[in-house]
PDB file of C-alpha atoms in Angstrom:
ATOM      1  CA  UNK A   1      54.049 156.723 117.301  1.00 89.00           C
ATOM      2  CA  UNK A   2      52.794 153.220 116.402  1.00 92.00           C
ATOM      3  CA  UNK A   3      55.595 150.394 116.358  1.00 95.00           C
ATOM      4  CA  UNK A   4      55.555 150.301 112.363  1.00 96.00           C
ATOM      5  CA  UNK A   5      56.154 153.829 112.429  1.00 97.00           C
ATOM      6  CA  UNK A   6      59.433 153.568 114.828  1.00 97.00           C
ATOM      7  CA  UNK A   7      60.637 150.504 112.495  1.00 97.00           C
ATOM      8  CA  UNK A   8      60.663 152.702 109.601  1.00 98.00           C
ATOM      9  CA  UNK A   9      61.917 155.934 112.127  1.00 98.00           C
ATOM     10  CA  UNK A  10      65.076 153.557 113.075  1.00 97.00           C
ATOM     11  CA  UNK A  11      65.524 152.263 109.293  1.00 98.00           C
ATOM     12  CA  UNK A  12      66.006 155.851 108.485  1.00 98.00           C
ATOM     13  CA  UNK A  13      68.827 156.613 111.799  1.00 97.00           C
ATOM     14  CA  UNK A  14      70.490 153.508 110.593  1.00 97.00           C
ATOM     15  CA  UNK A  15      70.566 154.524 106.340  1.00 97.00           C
ATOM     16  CA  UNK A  16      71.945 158.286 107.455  1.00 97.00           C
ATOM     17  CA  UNK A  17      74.494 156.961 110.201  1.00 96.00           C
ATOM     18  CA  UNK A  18      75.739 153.371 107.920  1.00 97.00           C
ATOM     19  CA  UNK A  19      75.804 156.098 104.482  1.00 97.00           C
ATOM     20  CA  UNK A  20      77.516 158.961 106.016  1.00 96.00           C
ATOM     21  CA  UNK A  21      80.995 159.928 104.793  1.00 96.00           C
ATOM     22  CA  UNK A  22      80.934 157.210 101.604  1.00 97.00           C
ATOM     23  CA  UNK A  23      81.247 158.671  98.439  1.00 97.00           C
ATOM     24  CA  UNK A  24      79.330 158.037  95.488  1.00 97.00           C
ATOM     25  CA  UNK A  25      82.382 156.229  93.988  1.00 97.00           C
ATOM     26  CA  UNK A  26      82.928 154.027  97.044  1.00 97.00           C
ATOM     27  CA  UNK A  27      79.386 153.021  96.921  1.00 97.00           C
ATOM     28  CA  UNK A  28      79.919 151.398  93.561  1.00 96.00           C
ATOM     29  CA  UNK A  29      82.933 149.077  94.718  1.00 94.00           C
ATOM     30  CA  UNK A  30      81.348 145.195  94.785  1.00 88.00           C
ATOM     31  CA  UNK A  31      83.601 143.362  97.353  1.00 85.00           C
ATOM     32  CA  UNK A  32      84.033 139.735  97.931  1.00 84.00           C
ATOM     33  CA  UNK A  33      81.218 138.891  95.892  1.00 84.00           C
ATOM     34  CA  UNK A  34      78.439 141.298  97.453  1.00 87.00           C
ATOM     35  CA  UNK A  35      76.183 143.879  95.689  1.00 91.00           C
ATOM     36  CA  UNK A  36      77.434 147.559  95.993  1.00 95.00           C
ATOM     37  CA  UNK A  37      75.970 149.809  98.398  1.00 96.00           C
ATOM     38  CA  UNK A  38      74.874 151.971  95.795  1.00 97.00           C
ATOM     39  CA  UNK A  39      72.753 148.673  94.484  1.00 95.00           C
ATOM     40  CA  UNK A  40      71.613 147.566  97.774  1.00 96.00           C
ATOM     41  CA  UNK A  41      70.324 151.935  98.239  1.00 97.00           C
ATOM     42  CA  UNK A  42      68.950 151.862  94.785  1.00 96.00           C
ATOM     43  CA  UNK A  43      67.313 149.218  95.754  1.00 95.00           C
ATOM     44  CA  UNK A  44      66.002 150.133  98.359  1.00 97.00           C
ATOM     45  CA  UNK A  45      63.998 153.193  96.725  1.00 95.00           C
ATOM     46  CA  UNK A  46      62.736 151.168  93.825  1.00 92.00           C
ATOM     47  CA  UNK A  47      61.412 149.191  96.993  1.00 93.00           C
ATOM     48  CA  UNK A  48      59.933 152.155  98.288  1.00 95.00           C
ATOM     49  CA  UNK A  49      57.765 152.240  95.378  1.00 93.00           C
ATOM     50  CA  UNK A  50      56.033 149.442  96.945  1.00 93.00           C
ATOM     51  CA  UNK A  51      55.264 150.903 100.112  1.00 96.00           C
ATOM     52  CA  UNK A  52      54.285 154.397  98.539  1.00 96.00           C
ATOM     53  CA  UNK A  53      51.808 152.313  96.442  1.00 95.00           C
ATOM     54  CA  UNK A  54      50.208 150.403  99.580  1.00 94.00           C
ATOM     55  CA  UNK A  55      50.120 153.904 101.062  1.00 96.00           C
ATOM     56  CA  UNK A  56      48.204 155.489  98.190  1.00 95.00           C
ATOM     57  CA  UNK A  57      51.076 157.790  97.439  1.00 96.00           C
ATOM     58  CA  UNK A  58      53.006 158.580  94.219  1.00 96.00           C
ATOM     59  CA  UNK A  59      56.266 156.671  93.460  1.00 95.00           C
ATOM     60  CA  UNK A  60      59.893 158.395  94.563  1.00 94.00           C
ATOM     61  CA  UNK A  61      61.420 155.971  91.185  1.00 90.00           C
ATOM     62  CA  UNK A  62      61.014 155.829  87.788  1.00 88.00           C
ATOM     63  CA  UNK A  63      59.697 152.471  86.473  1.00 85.00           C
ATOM     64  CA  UNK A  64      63.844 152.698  84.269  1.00 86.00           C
ATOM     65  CA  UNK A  65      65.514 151.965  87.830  1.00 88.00           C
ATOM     66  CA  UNK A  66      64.029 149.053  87.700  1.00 88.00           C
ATOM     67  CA  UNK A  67      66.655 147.368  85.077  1.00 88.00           C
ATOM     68  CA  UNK A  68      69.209 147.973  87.939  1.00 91.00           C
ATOM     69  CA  UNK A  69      67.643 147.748  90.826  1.00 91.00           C
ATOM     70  CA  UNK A  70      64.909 145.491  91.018  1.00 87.00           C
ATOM     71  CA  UNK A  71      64.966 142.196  92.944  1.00 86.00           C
ATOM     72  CA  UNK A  72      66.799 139.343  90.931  1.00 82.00           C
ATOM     73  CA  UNK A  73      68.476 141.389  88.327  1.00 80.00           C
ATOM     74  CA  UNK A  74      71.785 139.914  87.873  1.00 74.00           C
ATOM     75  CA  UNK A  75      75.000 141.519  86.517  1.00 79.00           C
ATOM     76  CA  UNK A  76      73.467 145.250  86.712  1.00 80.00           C
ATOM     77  CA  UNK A  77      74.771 147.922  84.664  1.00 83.00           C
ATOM     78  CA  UNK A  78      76.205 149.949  87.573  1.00 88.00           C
ATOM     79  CA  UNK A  79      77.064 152.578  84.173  1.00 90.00           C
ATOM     80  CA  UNK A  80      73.750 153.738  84.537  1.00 91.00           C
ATOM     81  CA  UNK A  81      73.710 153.952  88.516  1.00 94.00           C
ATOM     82  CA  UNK A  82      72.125 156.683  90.270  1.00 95.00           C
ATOM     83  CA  UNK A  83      74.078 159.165  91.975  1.00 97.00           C
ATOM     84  CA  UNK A  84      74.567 158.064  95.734  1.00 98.00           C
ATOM     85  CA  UNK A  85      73.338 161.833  96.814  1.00 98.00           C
ATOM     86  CA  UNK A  86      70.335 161.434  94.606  1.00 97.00           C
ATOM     87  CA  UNK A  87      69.339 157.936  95.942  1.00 97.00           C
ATOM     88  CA  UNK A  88      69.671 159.379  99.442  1.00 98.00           C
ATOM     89  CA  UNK A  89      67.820 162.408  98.281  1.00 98.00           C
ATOM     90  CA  UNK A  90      64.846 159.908  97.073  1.00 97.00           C
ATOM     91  CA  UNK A  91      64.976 158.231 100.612  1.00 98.00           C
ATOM     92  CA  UNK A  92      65.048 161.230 102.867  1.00 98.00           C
ATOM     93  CA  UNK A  93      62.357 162.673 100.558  1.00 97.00           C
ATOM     94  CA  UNK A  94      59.953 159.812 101.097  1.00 97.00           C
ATOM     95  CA  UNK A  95      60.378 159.391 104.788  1.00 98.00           C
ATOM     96  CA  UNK A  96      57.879 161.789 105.965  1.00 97.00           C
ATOM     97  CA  UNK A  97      55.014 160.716 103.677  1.00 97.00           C
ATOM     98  CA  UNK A  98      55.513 157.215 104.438  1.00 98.00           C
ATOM     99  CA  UNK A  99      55.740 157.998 108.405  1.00 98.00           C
ATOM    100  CA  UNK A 100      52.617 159.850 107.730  1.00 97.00           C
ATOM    101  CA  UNK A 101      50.708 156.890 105.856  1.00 97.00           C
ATOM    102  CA  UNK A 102      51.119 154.114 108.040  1.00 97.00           C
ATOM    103  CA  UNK A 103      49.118 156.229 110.639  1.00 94.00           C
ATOM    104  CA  UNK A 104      46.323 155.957 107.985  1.00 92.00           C
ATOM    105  CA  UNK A 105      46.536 151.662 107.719  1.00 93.00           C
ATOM    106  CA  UNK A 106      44.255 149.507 108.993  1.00 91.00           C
ATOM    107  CA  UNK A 107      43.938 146.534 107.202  1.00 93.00           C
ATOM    108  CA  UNK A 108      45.876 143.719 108.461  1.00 95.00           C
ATOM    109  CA  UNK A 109      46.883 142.073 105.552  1.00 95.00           C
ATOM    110  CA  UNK A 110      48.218 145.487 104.009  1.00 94.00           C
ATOM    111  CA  UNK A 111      50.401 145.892 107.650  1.00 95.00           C
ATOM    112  CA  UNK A 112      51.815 142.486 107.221  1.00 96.00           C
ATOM    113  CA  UNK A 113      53.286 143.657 104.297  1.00 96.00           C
ATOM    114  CA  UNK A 114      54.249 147.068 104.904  1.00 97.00           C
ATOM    115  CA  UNK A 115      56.621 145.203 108.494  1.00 97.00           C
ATOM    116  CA  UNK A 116      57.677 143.036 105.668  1.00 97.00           C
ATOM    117  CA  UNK A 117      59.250 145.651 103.859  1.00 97.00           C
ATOM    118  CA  UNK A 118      60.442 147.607 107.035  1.00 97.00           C
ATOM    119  CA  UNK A 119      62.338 144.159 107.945  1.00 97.00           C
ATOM    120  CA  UNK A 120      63.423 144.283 104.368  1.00 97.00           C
ATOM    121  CA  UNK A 121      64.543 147.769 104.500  1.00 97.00           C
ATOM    122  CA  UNK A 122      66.539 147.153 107.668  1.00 97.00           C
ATOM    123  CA  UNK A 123      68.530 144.178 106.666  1.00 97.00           C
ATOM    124  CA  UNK A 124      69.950 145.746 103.801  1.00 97.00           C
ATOM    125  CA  UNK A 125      71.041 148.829 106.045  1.00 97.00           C
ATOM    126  CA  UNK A 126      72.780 146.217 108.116  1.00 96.00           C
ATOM    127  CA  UNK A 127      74.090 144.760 104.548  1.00 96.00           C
ATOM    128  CA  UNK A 128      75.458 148.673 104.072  1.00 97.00           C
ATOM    129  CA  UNK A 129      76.809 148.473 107.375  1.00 96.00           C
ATOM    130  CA  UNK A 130      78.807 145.880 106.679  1.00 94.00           C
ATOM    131  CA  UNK A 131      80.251 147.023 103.583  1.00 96.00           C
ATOM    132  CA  UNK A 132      81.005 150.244 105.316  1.00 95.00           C
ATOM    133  CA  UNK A 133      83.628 147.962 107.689  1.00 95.00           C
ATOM    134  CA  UNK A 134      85.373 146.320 104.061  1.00 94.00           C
ATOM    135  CA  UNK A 135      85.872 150.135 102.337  1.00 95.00           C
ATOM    136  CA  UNK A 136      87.994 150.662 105.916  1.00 94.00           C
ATOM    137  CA  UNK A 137      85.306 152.775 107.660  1.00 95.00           C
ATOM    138  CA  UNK A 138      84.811 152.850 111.278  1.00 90.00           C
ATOM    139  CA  UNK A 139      81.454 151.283 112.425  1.00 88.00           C
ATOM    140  CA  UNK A 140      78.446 153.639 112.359  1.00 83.00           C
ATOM    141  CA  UNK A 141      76.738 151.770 114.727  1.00 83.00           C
ATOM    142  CA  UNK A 142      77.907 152.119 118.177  1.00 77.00           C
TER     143      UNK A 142
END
C-alpha cells in the first residue's frame, strides 16, 4: 500500500471511530462558534468530488450540496442538511474507488494535491473529534 493510500486508509478509521454513536440530530448542534459535524462531513464529500475528479471517477455529490457545503459558505441552511447516515453512506461508498485510484497516479503535481486533500480530510476528522468531546462523548481516539 503506497503512503497516500494509508493516509486516506487512516482518514477513513478515524471518520468511522470520531462518527460512531452521534446521531443525525447531534451532528447539527454548532457549539461555541464551530461548524456542525454534519457541515464539517458534508463537507467533506462535496470535497471528495475533488479527488474523484483527479482520479477520473464520477462524483459521490450533487453539484446542490454545494450551497451548504462548499468552502466559504457562510450561515448555511443546515434545513436542507443531508442526513448524517447518508453523508456517511457517500464516504464509505467512495473509499474503495479512491483507494483504488491513487494506485493509478503518477504525476507529481496531481499527488501534491491529492496529500493536500488527505491532510484536509484528516483535520476536519480531528475537528469531529473534538466536537464529539463538547456533545459529552467519550474520546474515540484512544
Amino acid at each position: 500500500m503506497l503512503p497516500i493510500q494509508k493516509l486516506f486508509s487512516s482518514n477513513e478509521r478515524v471518520f468511522k471511530i470520531n462518527l460512531e454513536g452521534i446521531t443525525h440530530e447531534e451532528s447539527l448542534k454548532e457549539m461555541y462558534n464551530c461548524n456542525s459535524a454534519n457541515w464539517i462531513l458534508g463537507h467533506l464529500i462535496f470535497t471528495r468530488n475533488s479527488i474523484l475528479s483527479q482520479l477520473s471517477l464520477p462524483p459521490i455529490a450533487d453539484e446542490n450540496l454545494k450551497e451548504i457545503y462548499a468552502r466559504g459558505v457562510v450561515k448555511p441552511d443546515m434545513k436542507k442538511a443531508v442526513l448524517l447516515d447518508t453523508l456517511k453512506k457517500m464516504y464509505v461508498d467512495s473509499q474503495p474507488g479512491i483507494i483504488q485510484g491513487l494506485e493509478k497516479i503518477k504525476d507529481e503535481a496531481a499527488l501534491e494535491q491529492l496529500t493536500f486533500l488527505g491532510f484536509h480530510e484528516a483535520y476536519h476528522l480531528g475537528q469531529i473529534g473534538l466536537l464529539r468531546k463538547m456533545l459529552g462523548k467519550e474520546g474515540a481516539i484512544k
